[in-house]
PDB file of C-alpha atoms and ligand atoms in Angstrom:
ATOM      1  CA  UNK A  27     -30.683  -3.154   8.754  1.00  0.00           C
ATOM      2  CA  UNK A  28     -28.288  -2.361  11.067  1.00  0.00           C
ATOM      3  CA  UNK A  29     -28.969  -0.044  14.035  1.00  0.00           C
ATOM      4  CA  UNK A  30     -27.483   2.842  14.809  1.00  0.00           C
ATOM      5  CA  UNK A  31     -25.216   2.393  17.774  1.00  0.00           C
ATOM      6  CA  UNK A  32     -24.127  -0.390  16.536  1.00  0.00           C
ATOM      7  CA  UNK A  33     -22.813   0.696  13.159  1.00  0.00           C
ATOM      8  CA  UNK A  34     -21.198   3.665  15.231  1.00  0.00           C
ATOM      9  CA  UNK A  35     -19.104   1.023  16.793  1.00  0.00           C
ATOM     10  CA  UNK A  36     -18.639  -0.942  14.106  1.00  0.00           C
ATOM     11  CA  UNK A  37     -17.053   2.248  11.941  1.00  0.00           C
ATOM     12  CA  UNK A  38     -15.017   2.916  14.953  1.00  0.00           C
ATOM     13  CA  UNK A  39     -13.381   0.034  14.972  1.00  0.00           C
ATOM     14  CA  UNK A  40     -12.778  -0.280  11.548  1.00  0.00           C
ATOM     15  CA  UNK A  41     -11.308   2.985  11.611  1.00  0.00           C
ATOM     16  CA  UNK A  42      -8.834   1.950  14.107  1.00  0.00           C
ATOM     17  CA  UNK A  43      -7.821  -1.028  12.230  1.00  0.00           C
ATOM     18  CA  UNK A  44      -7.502   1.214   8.811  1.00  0.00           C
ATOM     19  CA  UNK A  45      -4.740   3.080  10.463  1.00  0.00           C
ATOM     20  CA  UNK A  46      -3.377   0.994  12.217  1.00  0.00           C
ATOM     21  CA  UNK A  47      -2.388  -1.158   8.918  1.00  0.00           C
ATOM     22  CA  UNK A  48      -1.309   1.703   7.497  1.00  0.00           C
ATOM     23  CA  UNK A  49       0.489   3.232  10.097  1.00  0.00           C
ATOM     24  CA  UNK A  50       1.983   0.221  11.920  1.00  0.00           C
ATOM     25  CA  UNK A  51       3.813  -2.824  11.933  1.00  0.00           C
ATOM     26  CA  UNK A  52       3.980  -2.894  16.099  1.00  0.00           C
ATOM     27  CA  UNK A  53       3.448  -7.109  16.979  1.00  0.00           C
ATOM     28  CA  UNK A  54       1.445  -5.200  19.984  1.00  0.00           C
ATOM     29  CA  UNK A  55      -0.433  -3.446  17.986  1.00  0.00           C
ATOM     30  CA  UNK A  56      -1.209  -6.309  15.318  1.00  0.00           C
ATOM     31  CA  UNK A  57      -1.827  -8.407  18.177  1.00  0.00           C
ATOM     32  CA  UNK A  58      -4.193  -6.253  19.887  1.00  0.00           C
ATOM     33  CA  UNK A  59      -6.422  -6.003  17.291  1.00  0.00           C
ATOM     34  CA  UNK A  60      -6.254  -9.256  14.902  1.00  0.00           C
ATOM     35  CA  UNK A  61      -9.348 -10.763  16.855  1.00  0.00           C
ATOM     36  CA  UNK A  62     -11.542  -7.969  15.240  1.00  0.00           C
ATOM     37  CA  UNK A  63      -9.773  -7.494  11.901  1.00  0.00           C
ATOM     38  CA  UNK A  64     -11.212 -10.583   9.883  1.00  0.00           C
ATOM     39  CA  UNK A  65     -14.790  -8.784  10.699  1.00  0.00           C
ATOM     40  CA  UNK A  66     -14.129  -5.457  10.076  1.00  0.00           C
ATOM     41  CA  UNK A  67     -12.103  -6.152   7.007  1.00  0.00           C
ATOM     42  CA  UNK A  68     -15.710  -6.767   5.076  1.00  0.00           C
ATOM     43  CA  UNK A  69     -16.890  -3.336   5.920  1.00  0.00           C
ATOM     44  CA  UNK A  70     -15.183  -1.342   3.099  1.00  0.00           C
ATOM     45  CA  UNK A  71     -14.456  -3.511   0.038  1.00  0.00           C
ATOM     46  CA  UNK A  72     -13.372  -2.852  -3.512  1.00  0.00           C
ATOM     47  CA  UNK A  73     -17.066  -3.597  -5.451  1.00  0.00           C
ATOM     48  CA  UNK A  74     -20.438  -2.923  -4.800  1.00  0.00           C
ATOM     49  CA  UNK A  75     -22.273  -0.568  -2.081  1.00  0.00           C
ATOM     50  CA  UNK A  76     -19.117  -0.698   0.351  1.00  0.00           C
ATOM     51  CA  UNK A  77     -16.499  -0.269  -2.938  1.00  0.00           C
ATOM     52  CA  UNK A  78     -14.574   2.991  -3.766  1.00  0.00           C
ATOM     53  CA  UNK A  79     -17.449   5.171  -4.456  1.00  0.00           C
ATOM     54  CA  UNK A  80     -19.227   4.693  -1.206  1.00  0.00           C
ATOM     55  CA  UNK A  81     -15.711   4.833   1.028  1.00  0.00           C
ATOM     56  CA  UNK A  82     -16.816   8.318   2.336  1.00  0.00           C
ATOM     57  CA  UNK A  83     -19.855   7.430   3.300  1.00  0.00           C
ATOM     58  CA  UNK A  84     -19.359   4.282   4.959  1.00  0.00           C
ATOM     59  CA  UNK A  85     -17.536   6.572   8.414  1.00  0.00           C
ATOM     60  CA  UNK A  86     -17.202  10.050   9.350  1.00  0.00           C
ATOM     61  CA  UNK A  87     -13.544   9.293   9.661  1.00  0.00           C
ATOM     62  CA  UNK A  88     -13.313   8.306   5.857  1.00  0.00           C
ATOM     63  CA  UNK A  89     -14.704  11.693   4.485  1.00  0.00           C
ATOM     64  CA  UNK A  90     -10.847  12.342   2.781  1.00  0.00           C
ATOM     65  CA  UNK A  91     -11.739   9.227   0.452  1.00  0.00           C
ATOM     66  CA  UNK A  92     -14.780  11.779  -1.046  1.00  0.00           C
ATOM     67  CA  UNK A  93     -14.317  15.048  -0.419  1.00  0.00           C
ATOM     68  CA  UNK A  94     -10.019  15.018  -0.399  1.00  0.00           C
ATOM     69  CA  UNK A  95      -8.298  16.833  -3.482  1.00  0.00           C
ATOM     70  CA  UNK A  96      -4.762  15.339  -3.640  1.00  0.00           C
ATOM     71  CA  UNK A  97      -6.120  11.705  -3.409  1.00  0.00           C
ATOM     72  CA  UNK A  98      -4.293   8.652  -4.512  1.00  0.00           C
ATOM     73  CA  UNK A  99      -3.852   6.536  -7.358  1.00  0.00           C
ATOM     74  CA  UNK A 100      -3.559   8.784 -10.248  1.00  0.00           C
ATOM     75  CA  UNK A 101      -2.788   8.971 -13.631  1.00  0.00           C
ATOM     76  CA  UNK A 102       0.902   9.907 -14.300  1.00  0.00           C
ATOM     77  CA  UNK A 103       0.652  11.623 -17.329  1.00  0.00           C
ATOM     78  CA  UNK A 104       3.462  14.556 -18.827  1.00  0.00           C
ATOM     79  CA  UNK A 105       5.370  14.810 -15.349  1.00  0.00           C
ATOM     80  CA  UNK A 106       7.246  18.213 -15.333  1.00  0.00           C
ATOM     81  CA  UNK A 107      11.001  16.771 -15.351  1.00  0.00           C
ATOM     82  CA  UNK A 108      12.654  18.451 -12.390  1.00  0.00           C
ATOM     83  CA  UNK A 109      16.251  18.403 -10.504  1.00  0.00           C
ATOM     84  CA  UNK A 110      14.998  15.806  -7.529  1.00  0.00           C
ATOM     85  CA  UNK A 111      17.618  14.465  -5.229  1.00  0.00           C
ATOM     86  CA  UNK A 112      18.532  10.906  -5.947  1.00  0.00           C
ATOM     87  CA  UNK A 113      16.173   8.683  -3.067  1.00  0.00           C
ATOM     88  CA  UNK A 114      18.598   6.705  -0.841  1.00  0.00           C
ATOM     89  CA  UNK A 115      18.045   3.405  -0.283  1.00  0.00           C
ATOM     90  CA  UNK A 116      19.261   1.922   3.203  1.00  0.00           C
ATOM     91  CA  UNK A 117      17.321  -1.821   3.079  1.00  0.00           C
ATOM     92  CA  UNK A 118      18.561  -4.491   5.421  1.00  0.00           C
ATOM     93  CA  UNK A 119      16.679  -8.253   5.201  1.00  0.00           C
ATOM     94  CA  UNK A 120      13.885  -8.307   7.759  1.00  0.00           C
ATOM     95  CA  UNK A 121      12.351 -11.138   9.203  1.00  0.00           C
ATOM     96  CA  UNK A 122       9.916 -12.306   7.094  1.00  0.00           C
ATOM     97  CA  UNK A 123       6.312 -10.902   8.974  1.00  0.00           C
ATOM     98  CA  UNK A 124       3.151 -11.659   6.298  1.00  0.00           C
ATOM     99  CA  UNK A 125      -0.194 -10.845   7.060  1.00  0.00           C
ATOM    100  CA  UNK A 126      -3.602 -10.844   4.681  1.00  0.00           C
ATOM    101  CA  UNK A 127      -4.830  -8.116   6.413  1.00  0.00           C
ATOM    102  CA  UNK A 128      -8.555  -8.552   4.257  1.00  0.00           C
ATOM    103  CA  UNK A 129      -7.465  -6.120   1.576  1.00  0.00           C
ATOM    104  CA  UNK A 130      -4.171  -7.181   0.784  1.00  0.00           C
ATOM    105  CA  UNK A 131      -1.184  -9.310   1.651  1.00  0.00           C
ATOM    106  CA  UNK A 132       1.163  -7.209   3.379  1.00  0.00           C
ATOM    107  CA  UNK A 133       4.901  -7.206   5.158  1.00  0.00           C
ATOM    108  CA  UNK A 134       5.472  -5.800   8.442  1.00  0.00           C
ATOM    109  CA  UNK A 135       9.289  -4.928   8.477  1.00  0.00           C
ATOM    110  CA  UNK A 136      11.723  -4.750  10.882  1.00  0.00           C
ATOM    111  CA  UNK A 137      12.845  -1.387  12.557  1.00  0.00           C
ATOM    112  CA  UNK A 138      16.599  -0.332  10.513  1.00  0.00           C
ATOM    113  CA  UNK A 139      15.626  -0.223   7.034  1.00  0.00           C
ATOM    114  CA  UNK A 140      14.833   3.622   5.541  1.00  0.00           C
ATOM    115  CA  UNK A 141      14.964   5.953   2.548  1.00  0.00           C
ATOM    116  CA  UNK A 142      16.473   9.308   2.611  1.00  0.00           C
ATOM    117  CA  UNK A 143      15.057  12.156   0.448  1.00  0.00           C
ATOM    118  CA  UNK A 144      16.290  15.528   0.391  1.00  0.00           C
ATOM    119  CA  UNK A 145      17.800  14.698   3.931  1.00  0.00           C
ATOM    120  CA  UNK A 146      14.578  13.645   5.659  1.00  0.00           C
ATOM    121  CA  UNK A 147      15.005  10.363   6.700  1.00  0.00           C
ATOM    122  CA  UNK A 148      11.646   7.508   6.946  1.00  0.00           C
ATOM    123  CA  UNK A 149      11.777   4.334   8.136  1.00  0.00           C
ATOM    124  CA  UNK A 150      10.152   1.193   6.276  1.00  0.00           C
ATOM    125  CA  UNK A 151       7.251  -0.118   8.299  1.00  0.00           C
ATOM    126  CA  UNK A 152       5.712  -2.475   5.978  1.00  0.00           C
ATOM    127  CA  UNK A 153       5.192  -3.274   2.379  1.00  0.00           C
ATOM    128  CA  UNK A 154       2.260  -4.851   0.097  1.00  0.00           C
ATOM    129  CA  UNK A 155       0.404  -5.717  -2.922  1.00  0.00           C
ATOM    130  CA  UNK A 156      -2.451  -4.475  -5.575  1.00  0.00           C
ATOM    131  CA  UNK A 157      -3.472  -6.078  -8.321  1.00  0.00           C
ATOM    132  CA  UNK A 158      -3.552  -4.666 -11.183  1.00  0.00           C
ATOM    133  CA  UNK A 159      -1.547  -1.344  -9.723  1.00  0.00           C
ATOM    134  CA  UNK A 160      -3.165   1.372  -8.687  1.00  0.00           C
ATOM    135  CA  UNK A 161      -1.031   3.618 -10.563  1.00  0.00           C
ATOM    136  CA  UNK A 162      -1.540   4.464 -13.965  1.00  0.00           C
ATOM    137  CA  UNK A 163       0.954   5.785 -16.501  1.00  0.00           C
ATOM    138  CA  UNK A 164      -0.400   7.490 -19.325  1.00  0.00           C
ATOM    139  CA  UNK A 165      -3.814   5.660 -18.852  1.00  0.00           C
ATOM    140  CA  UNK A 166      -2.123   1.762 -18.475  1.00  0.00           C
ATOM    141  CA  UNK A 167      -1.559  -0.078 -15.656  1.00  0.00           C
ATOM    142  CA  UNK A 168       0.684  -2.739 -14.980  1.00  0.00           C
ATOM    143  CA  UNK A 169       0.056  -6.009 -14.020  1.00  0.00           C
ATOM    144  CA  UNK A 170       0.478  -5.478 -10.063  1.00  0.00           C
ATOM    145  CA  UNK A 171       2.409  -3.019  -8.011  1.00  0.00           C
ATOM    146  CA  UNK A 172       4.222  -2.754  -4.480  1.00  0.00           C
ATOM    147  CA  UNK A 173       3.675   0.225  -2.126  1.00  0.00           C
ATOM    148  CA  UNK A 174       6.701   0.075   0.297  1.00  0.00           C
ATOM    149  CA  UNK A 175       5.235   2.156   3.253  1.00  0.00           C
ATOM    150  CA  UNK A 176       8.130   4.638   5.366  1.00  0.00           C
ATOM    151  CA  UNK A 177       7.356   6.973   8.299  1.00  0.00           C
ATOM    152  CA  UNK A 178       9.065  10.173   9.208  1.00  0.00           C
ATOM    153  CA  UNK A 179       9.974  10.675  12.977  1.00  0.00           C
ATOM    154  CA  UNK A 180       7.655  13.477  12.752  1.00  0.00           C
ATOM    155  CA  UNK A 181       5.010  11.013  11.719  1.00  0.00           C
ATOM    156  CA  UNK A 182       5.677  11.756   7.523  1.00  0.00           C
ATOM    157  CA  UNK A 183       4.280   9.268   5.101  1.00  0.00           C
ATOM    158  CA  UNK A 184       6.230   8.394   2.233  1.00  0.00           C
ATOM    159  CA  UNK A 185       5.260   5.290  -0.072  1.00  0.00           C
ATOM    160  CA  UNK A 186       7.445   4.219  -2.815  1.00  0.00           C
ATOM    161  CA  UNK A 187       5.249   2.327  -5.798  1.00  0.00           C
ATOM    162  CA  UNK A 188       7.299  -0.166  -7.839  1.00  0.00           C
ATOM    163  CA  UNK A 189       5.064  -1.234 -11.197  1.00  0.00           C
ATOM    164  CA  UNK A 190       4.652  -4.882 -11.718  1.00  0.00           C
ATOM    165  CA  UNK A 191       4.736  -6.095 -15.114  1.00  0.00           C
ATOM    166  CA  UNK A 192       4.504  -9.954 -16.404  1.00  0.00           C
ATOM    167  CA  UNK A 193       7.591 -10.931 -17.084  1.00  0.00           C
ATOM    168  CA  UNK A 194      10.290 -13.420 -15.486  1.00  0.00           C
ATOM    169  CA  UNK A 195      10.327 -15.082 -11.710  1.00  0.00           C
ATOM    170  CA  UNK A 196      11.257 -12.820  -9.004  1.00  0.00           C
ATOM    171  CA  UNK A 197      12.936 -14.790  -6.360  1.00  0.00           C
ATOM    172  CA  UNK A 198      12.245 -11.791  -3.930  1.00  0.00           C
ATOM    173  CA  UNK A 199       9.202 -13.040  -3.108  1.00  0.00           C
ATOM    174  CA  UNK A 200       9.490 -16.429  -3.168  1.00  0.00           C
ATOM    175  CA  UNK A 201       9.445 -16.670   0.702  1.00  0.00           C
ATOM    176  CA  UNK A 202       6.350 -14.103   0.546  1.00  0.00           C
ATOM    177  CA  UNK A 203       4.528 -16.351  -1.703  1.00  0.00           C
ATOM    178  CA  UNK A 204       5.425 -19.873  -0.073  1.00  0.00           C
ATOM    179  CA  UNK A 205       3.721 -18.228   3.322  1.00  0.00           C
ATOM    180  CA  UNK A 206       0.250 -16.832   2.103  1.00  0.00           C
ATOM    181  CA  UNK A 207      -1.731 -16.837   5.497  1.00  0.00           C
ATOM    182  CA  UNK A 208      -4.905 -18.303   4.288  1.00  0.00           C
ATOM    183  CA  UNK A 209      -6.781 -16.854   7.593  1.00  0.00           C
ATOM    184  CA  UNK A 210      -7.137 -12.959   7.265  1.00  0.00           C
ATOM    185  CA  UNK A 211      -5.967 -10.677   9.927  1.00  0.00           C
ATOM    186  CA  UNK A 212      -3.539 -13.032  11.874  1.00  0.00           C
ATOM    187  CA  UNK A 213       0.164 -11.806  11.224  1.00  0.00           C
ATOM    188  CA  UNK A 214       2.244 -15.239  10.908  1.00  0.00           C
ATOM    189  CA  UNK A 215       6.088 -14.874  11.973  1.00  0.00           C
ATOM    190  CA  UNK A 216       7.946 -16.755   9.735  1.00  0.00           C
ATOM    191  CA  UNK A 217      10.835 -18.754  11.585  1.00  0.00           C
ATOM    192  CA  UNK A 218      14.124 -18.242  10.139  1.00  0.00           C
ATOM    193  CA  UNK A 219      13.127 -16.972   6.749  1.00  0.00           C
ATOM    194  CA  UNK A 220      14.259 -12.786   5.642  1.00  0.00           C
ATOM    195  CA  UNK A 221      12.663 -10.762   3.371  1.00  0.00           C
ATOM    196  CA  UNK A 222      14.602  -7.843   1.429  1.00  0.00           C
ATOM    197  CA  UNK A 223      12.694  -5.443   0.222  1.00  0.00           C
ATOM    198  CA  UNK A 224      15.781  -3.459  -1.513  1.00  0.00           C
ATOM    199  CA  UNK A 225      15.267  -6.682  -3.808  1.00  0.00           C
ATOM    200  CA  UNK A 226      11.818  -5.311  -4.786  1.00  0.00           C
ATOM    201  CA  UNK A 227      13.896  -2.369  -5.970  1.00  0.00           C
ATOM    202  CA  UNK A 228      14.779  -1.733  -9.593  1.00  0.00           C
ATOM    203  CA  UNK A 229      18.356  -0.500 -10.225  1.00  0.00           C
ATOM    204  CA  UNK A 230      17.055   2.382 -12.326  1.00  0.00           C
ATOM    205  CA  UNK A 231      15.406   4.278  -9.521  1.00  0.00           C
ATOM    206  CA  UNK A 232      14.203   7.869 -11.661  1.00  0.00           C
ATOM    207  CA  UNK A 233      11.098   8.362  -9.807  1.00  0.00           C
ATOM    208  CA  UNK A 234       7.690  10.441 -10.321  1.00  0.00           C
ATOM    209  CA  UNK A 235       6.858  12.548  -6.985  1.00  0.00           C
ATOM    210  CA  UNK A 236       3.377  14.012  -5.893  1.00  0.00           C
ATOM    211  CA  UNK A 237       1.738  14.550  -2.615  1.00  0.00           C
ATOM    212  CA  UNK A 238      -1.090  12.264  -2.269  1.00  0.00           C
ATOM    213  CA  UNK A 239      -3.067   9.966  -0.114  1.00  0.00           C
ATOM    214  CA  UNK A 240      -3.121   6.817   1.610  1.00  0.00           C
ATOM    215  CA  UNK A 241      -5.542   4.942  -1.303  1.00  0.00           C
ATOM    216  CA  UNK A 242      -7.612   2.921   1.349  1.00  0.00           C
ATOM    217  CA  UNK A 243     -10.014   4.400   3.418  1.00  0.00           C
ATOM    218  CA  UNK A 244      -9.341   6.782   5.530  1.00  0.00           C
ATOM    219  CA  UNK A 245      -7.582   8.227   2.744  1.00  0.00           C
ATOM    220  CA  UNK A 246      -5.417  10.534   4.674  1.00  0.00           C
ATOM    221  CA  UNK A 247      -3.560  12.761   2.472  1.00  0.00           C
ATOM    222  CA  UNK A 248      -0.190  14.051   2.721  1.00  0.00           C
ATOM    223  CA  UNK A 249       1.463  11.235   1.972  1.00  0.00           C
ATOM    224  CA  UNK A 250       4.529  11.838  -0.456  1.00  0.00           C
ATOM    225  CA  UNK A 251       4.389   9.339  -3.327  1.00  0.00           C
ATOM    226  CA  UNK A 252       7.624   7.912  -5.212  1.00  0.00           C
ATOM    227  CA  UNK A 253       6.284   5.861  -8.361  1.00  0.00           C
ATOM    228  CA  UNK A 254       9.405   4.875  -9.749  1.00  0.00           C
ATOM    229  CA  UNK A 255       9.376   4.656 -13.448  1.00  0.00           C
ATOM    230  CA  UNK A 256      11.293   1.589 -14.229  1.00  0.00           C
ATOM    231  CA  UNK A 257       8.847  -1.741 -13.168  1.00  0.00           C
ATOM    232  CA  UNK A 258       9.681  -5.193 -12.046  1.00  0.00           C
ATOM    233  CA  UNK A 259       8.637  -8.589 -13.363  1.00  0.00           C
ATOM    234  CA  UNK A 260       6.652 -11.440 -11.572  1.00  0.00           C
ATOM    235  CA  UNK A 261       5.553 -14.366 -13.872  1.00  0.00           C
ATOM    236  CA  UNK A 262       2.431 -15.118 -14.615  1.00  0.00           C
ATOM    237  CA  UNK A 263       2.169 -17.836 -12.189  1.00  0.00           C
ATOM    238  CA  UNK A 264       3.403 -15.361  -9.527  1.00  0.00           C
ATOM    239  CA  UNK A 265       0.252 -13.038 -10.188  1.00  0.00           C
ATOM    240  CA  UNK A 266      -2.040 -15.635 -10.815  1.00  0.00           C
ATOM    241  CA  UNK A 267      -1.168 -17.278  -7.126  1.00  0.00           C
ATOM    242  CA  UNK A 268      -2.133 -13.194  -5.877  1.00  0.00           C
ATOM    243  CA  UNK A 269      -4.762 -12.593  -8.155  1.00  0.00           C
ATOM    244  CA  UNK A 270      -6.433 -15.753  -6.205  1.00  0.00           C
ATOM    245  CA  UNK A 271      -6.831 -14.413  -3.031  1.00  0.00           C
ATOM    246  CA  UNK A 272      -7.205 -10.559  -4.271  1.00  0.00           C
ATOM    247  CA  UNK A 273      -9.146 -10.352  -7.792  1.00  0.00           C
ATOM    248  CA  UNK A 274      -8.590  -6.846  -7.714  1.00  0.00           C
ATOM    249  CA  UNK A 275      -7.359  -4.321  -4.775  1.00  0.00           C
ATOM    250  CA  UNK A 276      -7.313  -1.463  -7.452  1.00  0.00           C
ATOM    251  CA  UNK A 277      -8.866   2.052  -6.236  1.00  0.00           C
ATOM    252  CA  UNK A 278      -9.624   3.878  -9.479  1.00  0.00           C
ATOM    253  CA  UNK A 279      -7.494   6.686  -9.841  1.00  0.00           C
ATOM    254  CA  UNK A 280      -8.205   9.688  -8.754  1.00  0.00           C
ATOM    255  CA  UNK A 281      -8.703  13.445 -10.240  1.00  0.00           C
ATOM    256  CA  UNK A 282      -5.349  15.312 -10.269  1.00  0.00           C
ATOM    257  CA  UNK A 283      -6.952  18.908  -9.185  1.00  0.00           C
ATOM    258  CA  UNK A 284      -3.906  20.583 -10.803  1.00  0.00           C
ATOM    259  CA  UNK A 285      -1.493  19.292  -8.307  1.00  0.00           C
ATOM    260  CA  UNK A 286       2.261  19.345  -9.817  1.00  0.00           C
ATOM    261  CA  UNK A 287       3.644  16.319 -11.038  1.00  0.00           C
ATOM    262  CA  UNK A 288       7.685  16.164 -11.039  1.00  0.00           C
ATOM    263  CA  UNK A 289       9.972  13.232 -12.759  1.00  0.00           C
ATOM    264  CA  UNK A 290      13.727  12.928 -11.607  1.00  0.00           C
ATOM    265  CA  UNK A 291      16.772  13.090 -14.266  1.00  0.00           C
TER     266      UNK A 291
HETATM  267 ZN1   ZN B 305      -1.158   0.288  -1.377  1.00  0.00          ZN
END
């Protein structure tokens, strides 16, 4: 049994860390608060009485992961095709930053590399893994997916999903994968290796968009999601080595509450 005051703290921090892994990639920041994240990374999981269904309870500050109605993954199923502007890709390599942050494995990126939609410009703070993905098409989901993580100036969210299927290699994450950090919450610099996450990109780039939510707790929602619709490939032996450390990272998906669902030309 845990006391009061002490689980008051203990949510706290963990709220803290939640955002700040979803919100940053600052060394500072990651620095700052690595020494607590391998403890408060086992206070929401994804089974049992701290999994999915008990997110909202587990913090005040999590209440979006319960009671929010545009909440992320969902089930992509008869988008309305639209006229969407093209997204714009502008991806330089980045030195490669990896940390298992206790719910995933997870670039931090280098300040430069962005995606323009519609004119609004957000910059790529980090990117990471779930296995299987967390979006499903027409009630299937792919092996694994990506979430490449951008921020508005204004302090936008934007997360482009890439599907994973099994499939060939992908050398794009060779580096990634040869650099697991077996300890959780310590970011490890790699010395003189880049990562390029434009090679995580598919060249068809037609994309679903919806406005969603982050899909770990706290669950804060408008966040613009960009599942594109054409997927990768990682072999088998690529998802296997992932599937190792994280079983499964999946949030179910969530109820669509009639929000509109749009698919590029
Ligand atoms: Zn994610």
């Amino acid at each position: 049994m845990i006391t009061r005051p002490y689980r008051i703290l203990r949510l706290a921090s963990v709220f803290t860390l939640a955002a700040a892994c979803a919100f940053s990639s600052g060394a500072a920041l990651a620095q700052e608060h690595q020494e607590h994240h391998a403890d408060a990374s086992h206070s929401w999981t994804y089974s049992g009485e701290h999994g999915p269904s008990h997110w909202a309870d587990l913090s005040p500050e999590f209440t979006a992961c319960g009671m929010g109605k545009n909440q992320t993954p969902i089930d992509i199923v008869n988008p309305k095709i639209a006229n969407l502007p093209a997204i714009q890709f502008s991806y330089q390599p980045s030195p490669l930053k990896v940390i298992n942050n206790g719910h995933s494995i997870q670039v931090n990126y280098a300040p430069g590399s962005s995606i323009t939609v519609a004119g609004k410009r957000y910059e790529l703070v980090q990117f990471h893994f779930h296995h299987p993905s967390e979006e499903a098409i027409k009630g299937r989901r792919d092996s694994m997916d990506v979430h490449l993580v951008h921020k508005s100036n204004d302090g936008k969210l934007a997360v482009v999903a890439v599907q994973i299927k099994e499939g060939a290699a992908n050398s794009a994450i060779t580096a990634i994968w040869s650099n697991l950090p077996h300890e959780k919450g310590k970011e490890v610099a790699v010395e003189n290796v880049k990562v390029n996450a434009s090679d995580l990109i598919p060249a068809n780039r037609r994309y679903t968009t919806f406005m969603g939510s982050l899909t770990t707790p706290p669950c804060s929602e408008g966040v613009a999601w960009y599942v594109l619709n054409t997927p990768v490939s990682f072999s088998r032996t690529q998802i296997e080595k992932f599937a190792a450390i994280y079983p499964d990272n999946a949030r179910p998906v969530q109820p669509l509450n009639g929000r509109l669902l749009q698919q590029s030309k």
